[in-house]
Tab-separated table of C-alpha atoms and ligand atoms in Angstrom:
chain	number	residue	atom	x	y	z
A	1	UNK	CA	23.512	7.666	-11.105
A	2	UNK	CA	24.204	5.468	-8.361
A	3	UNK	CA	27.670	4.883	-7.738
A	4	UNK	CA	27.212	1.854	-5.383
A	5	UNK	CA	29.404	-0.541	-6.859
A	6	UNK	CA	29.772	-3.862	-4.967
A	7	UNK	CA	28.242	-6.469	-5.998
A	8	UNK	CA	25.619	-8.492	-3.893
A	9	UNK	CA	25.001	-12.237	-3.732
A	10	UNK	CA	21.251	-12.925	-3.541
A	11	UNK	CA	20.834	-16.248	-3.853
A	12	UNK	CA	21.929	-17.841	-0.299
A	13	UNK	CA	21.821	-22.009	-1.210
A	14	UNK	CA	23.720	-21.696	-4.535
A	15	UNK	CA	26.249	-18.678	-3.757
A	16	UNK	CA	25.924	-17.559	-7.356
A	17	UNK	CA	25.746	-13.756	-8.321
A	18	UNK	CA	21.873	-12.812	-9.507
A	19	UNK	CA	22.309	-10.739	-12.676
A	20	UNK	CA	19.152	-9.720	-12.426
A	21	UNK	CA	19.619	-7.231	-9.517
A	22	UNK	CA	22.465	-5.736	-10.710
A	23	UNK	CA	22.478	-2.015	-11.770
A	24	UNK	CA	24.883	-1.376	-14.349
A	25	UNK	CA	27.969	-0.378	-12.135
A	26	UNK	CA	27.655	-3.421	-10.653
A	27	UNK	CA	27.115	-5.547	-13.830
A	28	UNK	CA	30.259	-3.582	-15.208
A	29	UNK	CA	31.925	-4.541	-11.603
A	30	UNK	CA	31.031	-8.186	-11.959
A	31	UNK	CA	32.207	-8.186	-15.715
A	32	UNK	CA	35.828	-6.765	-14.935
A	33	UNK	CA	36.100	-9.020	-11.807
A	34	UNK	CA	35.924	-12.234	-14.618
A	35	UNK	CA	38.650	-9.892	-16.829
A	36	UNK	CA	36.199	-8.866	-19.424
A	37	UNK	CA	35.130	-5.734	-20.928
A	38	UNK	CA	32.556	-3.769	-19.400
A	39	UNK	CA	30.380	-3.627	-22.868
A	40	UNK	CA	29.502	-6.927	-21.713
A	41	UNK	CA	27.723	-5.788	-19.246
A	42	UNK	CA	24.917	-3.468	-22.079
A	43	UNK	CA	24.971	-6.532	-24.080
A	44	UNK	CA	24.098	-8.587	-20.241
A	45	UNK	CA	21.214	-5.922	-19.502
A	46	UNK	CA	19.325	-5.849	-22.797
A	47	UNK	CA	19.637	-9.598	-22.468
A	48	UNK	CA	17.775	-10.028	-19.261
A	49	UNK	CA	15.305	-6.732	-19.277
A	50	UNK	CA	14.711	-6.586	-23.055
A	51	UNK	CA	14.721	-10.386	-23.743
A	52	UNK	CA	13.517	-11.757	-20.713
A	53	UNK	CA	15.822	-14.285	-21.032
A	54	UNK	CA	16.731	-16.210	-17.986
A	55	UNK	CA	19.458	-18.605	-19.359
A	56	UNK	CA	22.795	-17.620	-20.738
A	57	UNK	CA	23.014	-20.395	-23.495
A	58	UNK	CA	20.064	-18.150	-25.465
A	59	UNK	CA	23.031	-14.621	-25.340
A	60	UNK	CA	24.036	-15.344	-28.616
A	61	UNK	CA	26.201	-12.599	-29.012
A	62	UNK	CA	28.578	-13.925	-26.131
A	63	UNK	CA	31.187	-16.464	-26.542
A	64	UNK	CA	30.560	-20.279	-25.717
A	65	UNK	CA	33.517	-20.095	-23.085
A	66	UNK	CA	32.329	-17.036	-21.582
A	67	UNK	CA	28.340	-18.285	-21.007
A	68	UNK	CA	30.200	-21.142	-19.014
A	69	UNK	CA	32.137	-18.845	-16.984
A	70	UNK	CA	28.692	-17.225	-16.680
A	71	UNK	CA	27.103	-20.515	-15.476
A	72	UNK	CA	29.177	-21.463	-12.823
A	73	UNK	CA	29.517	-17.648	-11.374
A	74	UNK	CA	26.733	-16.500	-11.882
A	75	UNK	CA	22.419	-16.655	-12.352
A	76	UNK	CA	19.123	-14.816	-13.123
A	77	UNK	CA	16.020	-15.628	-10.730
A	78	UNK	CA	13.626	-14.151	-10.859
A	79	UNK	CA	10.773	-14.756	-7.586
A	80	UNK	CA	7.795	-17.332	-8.590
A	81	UNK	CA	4.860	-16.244	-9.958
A	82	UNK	CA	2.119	-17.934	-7.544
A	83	UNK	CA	-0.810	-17.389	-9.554
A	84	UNK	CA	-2.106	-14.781	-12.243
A	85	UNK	CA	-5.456	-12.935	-12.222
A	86	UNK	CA	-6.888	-10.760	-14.472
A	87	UNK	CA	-10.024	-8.474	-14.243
A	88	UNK	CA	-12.591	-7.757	-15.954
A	89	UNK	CA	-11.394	-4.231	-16.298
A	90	UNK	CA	-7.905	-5.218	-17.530
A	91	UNK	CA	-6.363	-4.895	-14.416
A	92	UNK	CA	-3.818	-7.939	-13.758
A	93	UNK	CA	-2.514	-8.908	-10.352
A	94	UNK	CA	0.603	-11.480	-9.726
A	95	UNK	CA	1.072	-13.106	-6.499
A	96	UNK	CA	4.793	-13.225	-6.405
A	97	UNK	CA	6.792	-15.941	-3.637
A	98	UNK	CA	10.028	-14.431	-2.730
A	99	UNK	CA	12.431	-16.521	-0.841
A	100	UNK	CA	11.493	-17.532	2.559
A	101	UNK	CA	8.314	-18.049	1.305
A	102	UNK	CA	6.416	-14.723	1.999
A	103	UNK	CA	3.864	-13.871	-0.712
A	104	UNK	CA	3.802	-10.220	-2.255
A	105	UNK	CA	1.185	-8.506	-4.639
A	106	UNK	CA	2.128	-6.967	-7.957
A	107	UNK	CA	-0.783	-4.907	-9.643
A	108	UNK	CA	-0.671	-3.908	-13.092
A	109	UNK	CA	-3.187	-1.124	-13.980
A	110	UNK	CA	-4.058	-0.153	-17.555
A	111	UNK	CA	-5.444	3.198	-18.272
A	112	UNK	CA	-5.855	4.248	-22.458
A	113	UNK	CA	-2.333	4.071	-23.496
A	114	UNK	CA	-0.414	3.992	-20.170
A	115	UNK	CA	-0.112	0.639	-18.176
A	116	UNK	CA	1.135	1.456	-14.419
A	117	UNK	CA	2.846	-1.339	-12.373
A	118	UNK	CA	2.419	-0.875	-8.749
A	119	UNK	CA	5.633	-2.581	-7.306
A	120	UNK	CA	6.431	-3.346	-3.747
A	121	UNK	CA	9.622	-2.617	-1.937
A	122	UNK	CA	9.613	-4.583	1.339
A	123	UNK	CA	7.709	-7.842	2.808
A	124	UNK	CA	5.728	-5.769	5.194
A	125	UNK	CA	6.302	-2.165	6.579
A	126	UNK	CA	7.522	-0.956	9.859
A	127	UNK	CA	6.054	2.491	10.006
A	128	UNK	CA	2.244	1.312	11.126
A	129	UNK	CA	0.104	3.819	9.375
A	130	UNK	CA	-3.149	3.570	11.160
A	131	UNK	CA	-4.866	3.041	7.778
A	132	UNK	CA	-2.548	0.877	5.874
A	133	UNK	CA	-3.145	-2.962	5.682
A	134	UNK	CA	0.970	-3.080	5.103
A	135	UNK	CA	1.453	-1.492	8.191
A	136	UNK	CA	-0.917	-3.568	10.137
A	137	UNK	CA	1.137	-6.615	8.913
A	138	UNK	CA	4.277	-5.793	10.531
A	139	UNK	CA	7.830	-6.298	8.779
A	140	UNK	CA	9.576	-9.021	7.365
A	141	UNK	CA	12.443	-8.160	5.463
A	142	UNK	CA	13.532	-5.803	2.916
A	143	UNK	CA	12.835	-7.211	-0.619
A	144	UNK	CA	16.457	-7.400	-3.048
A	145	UNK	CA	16.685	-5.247	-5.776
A	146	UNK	CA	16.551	-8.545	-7.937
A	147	UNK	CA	13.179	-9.111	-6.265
A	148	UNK	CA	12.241	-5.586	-6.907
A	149	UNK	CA	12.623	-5.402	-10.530
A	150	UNK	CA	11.579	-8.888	-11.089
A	151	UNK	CA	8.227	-7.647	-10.635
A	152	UNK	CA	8.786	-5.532	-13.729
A	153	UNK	CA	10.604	-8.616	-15.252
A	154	UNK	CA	7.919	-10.680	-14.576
A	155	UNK	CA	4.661	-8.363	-15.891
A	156	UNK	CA	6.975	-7.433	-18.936
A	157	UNK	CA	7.023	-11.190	-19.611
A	158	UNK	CA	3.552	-11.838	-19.292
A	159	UNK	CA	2.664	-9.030	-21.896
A	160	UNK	CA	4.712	-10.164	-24.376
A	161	UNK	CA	7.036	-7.359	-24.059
A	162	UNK	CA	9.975	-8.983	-24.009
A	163	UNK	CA	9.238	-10.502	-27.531
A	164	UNK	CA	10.232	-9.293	-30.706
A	165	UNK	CA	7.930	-6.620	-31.591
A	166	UNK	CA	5.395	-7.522	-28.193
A	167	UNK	CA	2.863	-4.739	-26.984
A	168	UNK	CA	4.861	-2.418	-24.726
A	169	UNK	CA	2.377	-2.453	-21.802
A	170	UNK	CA	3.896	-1.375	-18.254
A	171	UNK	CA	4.557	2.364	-19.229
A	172	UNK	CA	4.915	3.104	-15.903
A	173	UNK	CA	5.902	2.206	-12.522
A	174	UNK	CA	5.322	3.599	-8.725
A	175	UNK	CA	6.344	2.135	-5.655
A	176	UNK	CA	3.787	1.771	-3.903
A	177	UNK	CA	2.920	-1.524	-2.767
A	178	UNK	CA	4.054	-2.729	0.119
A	179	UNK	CA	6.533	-1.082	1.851
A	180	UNK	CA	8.376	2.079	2.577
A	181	UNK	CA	10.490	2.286	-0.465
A	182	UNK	CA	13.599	5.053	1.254
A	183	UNK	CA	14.105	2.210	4.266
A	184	UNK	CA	15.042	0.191	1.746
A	185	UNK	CA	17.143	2.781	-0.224
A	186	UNK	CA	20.369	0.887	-2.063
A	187	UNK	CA	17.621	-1.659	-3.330
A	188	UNK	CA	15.022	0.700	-3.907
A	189	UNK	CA	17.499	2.918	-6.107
A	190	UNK	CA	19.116	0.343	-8.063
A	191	UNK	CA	15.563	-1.225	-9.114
A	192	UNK	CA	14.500	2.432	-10.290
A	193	UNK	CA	17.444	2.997	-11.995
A	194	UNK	CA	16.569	-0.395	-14.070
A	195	UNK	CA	13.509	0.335	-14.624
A	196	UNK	CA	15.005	3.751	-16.340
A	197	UNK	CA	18.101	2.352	-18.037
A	198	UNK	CA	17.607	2.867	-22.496
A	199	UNK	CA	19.701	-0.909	-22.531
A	200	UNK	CA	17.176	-2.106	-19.464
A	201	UNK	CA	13.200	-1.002	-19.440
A	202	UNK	CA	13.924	2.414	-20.631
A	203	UNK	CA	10.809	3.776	-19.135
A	204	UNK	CA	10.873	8.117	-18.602
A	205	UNK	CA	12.078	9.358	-15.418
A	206	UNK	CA	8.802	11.293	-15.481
A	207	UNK	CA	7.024	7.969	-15.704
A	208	UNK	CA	8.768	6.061	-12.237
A	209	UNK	CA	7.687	7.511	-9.189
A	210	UNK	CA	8.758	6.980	-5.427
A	211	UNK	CA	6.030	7.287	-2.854
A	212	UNK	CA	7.150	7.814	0.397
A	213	UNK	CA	5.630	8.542	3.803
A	214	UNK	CA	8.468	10.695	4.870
A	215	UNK	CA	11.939	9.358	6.197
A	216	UNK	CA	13.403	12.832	5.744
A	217	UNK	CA	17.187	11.976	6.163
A	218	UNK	CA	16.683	9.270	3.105
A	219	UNK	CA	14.970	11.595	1.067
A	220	UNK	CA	17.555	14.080	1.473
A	221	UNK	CA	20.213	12.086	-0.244
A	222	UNK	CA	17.780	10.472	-3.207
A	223	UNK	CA	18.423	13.436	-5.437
A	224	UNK	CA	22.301	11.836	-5.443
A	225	UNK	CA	20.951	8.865	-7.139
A	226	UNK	CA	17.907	8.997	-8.749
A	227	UNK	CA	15.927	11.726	-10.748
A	228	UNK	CA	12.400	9.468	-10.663
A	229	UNK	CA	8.717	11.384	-9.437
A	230	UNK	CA	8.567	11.637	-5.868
A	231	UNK	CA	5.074	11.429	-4.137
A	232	UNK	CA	4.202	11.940	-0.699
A	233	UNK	CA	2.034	10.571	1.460
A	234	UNK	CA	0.600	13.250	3.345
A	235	UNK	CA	-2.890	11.841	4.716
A	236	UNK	CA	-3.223	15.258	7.001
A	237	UNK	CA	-3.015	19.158	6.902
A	238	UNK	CA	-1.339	19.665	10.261
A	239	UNK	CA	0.937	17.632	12.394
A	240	UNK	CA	-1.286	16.736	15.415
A	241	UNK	CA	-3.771	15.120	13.348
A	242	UNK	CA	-0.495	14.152	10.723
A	243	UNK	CA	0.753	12.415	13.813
A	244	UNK	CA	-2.228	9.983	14.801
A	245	UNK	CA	-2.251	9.087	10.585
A	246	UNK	CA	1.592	8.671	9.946
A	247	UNK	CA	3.672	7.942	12.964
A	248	UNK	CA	6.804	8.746	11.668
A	249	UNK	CA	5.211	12.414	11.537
A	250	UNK	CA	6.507	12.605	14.900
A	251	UNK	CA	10.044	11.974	14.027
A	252	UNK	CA	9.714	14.410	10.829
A	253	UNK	CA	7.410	16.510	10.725
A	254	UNK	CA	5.335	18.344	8.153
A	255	UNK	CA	7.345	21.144	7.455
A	256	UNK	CA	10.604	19.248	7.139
A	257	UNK	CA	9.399	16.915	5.047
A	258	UNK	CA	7.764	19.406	2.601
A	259	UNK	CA	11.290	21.511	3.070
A	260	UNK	CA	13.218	17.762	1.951
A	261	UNK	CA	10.667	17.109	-0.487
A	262	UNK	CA	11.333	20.768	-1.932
A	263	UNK	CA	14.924	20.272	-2.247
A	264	UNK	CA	14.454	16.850	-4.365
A	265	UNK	CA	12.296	18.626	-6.811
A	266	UNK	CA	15.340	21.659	-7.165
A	267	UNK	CA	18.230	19.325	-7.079
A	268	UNK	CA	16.574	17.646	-10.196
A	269	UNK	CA	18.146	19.478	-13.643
A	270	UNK	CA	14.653	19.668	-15.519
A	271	UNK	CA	12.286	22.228	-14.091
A	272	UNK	CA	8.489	21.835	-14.216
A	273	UNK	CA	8.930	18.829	-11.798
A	274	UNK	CA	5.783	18.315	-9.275
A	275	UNK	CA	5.812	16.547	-6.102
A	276	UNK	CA	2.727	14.290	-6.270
A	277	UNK	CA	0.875	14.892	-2.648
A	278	UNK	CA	-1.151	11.368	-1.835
A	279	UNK	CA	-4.033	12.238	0.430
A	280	UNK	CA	-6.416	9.157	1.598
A	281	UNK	CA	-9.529	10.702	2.717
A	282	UNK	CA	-11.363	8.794	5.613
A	283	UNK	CA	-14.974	9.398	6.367
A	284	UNK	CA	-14.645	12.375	9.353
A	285	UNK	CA	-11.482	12.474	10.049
A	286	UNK	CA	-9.464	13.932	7.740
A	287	UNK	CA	-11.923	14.834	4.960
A	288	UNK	CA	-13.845	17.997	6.584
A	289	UNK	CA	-13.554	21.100	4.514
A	290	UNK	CA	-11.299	23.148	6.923
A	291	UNK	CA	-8.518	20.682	6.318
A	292	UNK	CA	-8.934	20.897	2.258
A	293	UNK	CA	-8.424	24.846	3.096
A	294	UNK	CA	-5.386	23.847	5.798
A	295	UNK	CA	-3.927	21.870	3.295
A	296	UNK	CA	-4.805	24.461	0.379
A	297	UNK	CA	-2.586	26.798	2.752
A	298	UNK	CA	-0.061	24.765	3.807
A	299	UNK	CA	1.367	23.787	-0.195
A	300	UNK	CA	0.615	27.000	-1.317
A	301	UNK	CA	4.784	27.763	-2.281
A	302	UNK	CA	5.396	23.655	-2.911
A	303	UNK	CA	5.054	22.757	-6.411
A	304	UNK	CA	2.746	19.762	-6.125
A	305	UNK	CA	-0.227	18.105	-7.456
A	306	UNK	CA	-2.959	16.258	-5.425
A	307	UNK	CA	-4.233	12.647	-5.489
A	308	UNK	CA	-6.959	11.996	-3.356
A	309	UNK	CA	-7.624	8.573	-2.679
A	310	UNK	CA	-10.828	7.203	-1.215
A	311	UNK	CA	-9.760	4.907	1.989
A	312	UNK	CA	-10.297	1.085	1.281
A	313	UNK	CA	-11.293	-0.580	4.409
A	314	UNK	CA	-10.389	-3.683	4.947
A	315	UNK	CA	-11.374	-5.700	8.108
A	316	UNK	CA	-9.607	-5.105	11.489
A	317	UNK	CA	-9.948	-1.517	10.666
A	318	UNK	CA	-12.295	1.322	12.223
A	319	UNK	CA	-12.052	3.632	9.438
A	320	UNK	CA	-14.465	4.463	6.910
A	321	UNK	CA	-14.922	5.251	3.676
A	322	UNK	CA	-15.208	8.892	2.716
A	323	UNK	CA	-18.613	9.985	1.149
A	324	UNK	CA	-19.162	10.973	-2.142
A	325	UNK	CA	-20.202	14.070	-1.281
A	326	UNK	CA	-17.399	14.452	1.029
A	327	UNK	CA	-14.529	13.887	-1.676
A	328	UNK	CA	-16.665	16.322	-3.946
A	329	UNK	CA	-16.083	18.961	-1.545
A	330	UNK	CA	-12.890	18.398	-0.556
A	331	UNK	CA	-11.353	18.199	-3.824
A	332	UNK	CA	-13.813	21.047	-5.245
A	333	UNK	CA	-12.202	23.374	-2.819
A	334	UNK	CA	-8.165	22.447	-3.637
A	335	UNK	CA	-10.045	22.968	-7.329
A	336	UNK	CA	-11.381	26.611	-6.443
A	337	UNK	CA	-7.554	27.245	-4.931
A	338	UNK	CA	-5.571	26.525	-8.172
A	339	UNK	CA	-4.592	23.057	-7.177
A	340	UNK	CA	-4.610	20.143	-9.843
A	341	UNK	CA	-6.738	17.365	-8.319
A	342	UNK	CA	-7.138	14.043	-8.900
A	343	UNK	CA	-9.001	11.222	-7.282
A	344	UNK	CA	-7.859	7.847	-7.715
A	345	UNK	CA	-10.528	5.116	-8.756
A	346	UNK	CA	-10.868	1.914	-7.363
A	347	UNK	CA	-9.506	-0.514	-9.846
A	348	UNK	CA	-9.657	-4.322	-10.292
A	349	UNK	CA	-12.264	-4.775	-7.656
A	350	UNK	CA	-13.569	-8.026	-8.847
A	351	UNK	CA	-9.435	-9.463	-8.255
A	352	UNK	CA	-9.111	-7.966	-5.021
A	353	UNK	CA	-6.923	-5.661	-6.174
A	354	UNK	CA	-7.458	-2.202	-5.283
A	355	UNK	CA	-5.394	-0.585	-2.920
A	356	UNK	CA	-5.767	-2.080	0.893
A	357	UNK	CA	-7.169	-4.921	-0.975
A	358	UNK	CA	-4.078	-6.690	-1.499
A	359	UNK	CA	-4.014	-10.086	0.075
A	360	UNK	CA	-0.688	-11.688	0.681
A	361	UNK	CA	1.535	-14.002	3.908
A	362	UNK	CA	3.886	-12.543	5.943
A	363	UNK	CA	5.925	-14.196	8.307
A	364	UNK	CA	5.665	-11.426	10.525
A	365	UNK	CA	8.985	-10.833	12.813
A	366	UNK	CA	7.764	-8.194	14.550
A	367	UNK	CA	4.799	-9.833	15.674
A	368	UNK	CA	2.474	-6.924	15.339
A	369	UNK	CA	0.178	-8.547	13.555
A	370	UNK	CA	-0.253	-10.974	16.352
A	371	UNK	CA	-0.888	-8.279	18.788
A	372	UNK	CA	-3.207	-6.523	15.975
A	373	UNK	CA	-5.287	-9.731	15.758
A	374	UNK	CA	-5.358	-10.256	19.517
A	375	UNK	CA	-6.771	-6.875	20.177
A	376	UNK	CA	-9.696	-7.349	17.363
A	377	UNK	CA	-13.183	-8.530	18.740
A	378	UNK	CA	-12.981	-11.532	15.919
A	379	UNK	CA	-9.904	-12.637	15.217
A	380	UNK	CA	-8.820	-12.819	11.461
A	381	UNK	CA	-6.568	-14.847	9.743
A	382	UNK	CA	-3.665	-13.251	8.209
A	383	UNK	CA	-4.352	-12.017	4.995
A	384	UNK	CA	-4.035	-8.414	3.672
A	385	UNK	CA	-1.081	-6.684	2.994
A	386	UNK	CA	0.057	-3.661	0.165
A	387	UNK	CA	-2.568	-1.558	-1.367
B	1	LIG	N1	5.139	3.396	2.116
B	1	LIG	C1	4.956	4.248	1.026
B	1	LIG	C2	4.515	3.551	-0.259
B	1	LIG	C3	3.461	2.513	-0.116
B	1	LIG	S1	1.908	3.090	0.419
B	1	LIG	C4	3.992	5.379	1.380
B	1	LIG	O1	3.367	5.312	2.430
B	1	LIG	O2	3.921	6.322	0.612
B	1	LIG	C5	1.146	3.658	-1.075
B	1	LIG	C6	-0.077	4.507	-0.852
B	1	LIG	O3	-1.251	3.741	-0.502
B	1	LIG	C7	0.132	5.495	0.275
B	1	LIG	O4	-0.178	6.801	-0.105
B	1	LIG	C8	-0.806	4.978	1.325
B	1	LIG	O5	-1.192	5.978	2.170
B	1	LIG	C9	-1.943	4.405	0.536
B	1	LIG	N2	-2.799	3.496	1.336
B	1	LIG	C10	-2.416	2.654	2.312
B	1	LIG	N3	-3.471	2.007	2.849
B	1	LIG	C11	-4.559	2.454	2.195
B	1	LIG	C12	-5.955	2.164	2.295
B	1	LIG	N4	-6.430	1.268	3.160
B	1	LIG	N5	-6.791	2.808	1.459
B	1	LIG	C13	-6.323	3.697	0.564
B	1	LIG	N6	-5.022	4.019	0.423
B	1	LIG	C14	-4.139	3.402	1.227
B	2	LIG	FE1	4.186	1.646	5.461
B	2	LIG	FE2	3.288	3.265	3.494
B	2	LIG	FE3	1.616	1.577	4.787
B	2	LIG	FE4	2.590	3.692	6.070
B	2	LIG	S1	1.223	3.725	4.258
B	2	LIG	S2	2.459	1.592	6.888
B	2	LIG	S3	4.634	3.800	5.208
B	2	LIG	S4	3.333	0.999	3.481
């Protein structure tokens, strides 16, 4: 859907074109740039996202002269895979090195038949959520698209999917690792529409989902090039207590964002479509029952449905866990108001790999994180970023 058509260099010491980026306009782009025909650029895709291969000699079906052409224009790199861990409950995490050296988390999460990737869209975030690890990191950069998707690349190849009649495992993807995934949009959107593509990863459109915290002028163009989920993260029933939680509530709040978020959902041709609402309860401050009823009210003409996720603490962080009890009731009453609720269970514990467990290095240019670890009683090393 995207009709972004230049085509990007990622690789700064070698100046070659990475393939592995590239949505299909720009792989067709690339292919009439060398003269050739643009079904080159199907037979390219299934190549690097079906195959997994990495090295044009193995494209069989393209001719000797061409794979050199290939080799001196051109590449597929994917980011380093640091180190592999799986849990105990099937959950896998990667720790990925992306150039310059920065270190981000890919989780894989199985669940019956569906696997879940949970991909991350930038080295850090700027938008300094009060309870988000990512935020408390500060930002980096924005990751490619190649270094988006290779995270799919990269857990497709360590399943065996890529092989000859290999377990399809990552059935679906959300972006929601680090990052806010619409400051990042051309990359964001050419990863997603990868991940969607029948000659790439072919995974449903009802089975990639954006999460977003609520840049309202982004969202309002995504419908133009993507028809993935959308989720937002909404942490708050109103917008004073919206603003402590989300800080870019002050720039956009509530009621635009649910009017943007609204007008993706309609723009999209299939109806049925819900906007997933994220809501991270923390013990006594957002998880009383008058703001389950507030936020009962508040979505009662959006067509959503509501993830509650228990708050992971991690250290340098006041907040607490909600109680049991707490989430009970709060999701009890969304229950008792027609809502369909859902709480999200901590997964991969023993790997460190729930969300706000994530451990990762940034190279922090905003410095935040300094400041952050300054302003704590003990300071802490570096260490967690993503979910
Ligand atoms: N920036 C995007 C996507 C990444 S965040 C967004 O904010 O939507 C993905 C989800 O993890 C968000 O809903 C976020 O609120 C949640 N999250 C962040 N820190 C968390 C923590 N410590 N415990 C539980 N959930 C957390
Ligand atoms: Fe960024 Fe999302 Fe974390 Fe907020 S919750 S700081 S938007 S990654």
């Amino acid at each position: 859907m995207s009709d972004i058509t230049a085509i990007e260099v990622t690789t700064a010491d070698t100046h070659k074109v990475n393939l592995l980026g590239l949505s299909e306009a720009k792989l067709v782009a690339f292919f009439e740039s060398l003269g050739e025909k643009r079904f080159r650029a199907a037979q390219v895709l299934k190549w690097i996202h079906q195959l997994g291969v990495d090295n044009f000699d193995d494209m069989t079906n393209i001719s000797k002269a061409l794979r050199e052409q290939l080799k001196a224009r051109a590449e597929i790199v994917a980011p380093e895979v640091l180190q592999q861990m799986d849990s105990a409950d099937g959950t896998r995490k990667f720790l990925i090195r992306v150039a310059g050296g920065d270190v981000v988390e890919t989780v894989f999460i199985p669940e019956g038949e569906r696997g879940t990737l949970c991909v991350s869209s930038q080295i850090g975030c700027s938008l300094d959520c009060s309870f988000c690890a990512t935020g408390k990191q500060g930002f980096n950069r924005d990751l490619t698209a190649a270094e988006i998707i290779g995270q799919v690349w990269i857990a497709a190849k360590s399943f065996g999917q890529c092989v000859p009649g290999g377990a399809r495992k990552v059935t679906n993807v959300v972006l929601m690792g680090m990052g806010e995934p619409l400051l990042n949009f051309d990359n964001v959107v050419d990863a997603m529409n990868l991940m969607m593509h029948d000659n790439a990863y072919g995974i449903s459109k009802r089975r990639v989902t954006l999460s977003t915290s609520g840049v309202v002028p982004a969202l309002d163009r995504l419908s133009q090039y993507t028809d993935a989920c959308l989720a937002i993260s909404l942490h708050a029933p109103n917008d004073a207590l919206r603003n402590e939680l989300v800080p870019i509530n002050k720039k956009y709040p509530i009621a635009m964002l649910l009017d943007s978020a609204k007008r993706y959902i309609a723009a999209l041709p299939d109806t049925h479509r819900k906007i997933t609402i994220e809501y991270t309860l923390i013990d006594q401050v957002n998880d009383r029952p008058e703001h389950a009823r507030q936020l009962a009210e508040l979505l009662r003409d959006v067509p959503v449905k509501i993830n509650l996720i228990p708050f992971n603490p991690f250290k340098l962080s006041n907040y607490k866990q909600v109680s049991n009890n707490a989430l009970r009731r709060f999701q009890d009453i969304l229950m008792q108001e027609g809502y369909i609720t859902t709480v999200r269970t901590t997964r991969g514990d023993d790997i460190d790999a729930a969300c706000g467990q994530l451990a990762g290095q940034v190279n922090d240019l905003t410095r935040r994180a300094e400041r952050y670890r300054r302003q704590a009683l003990e300071p802490q090393p570096i260490r967690i970023v993503g979910h």
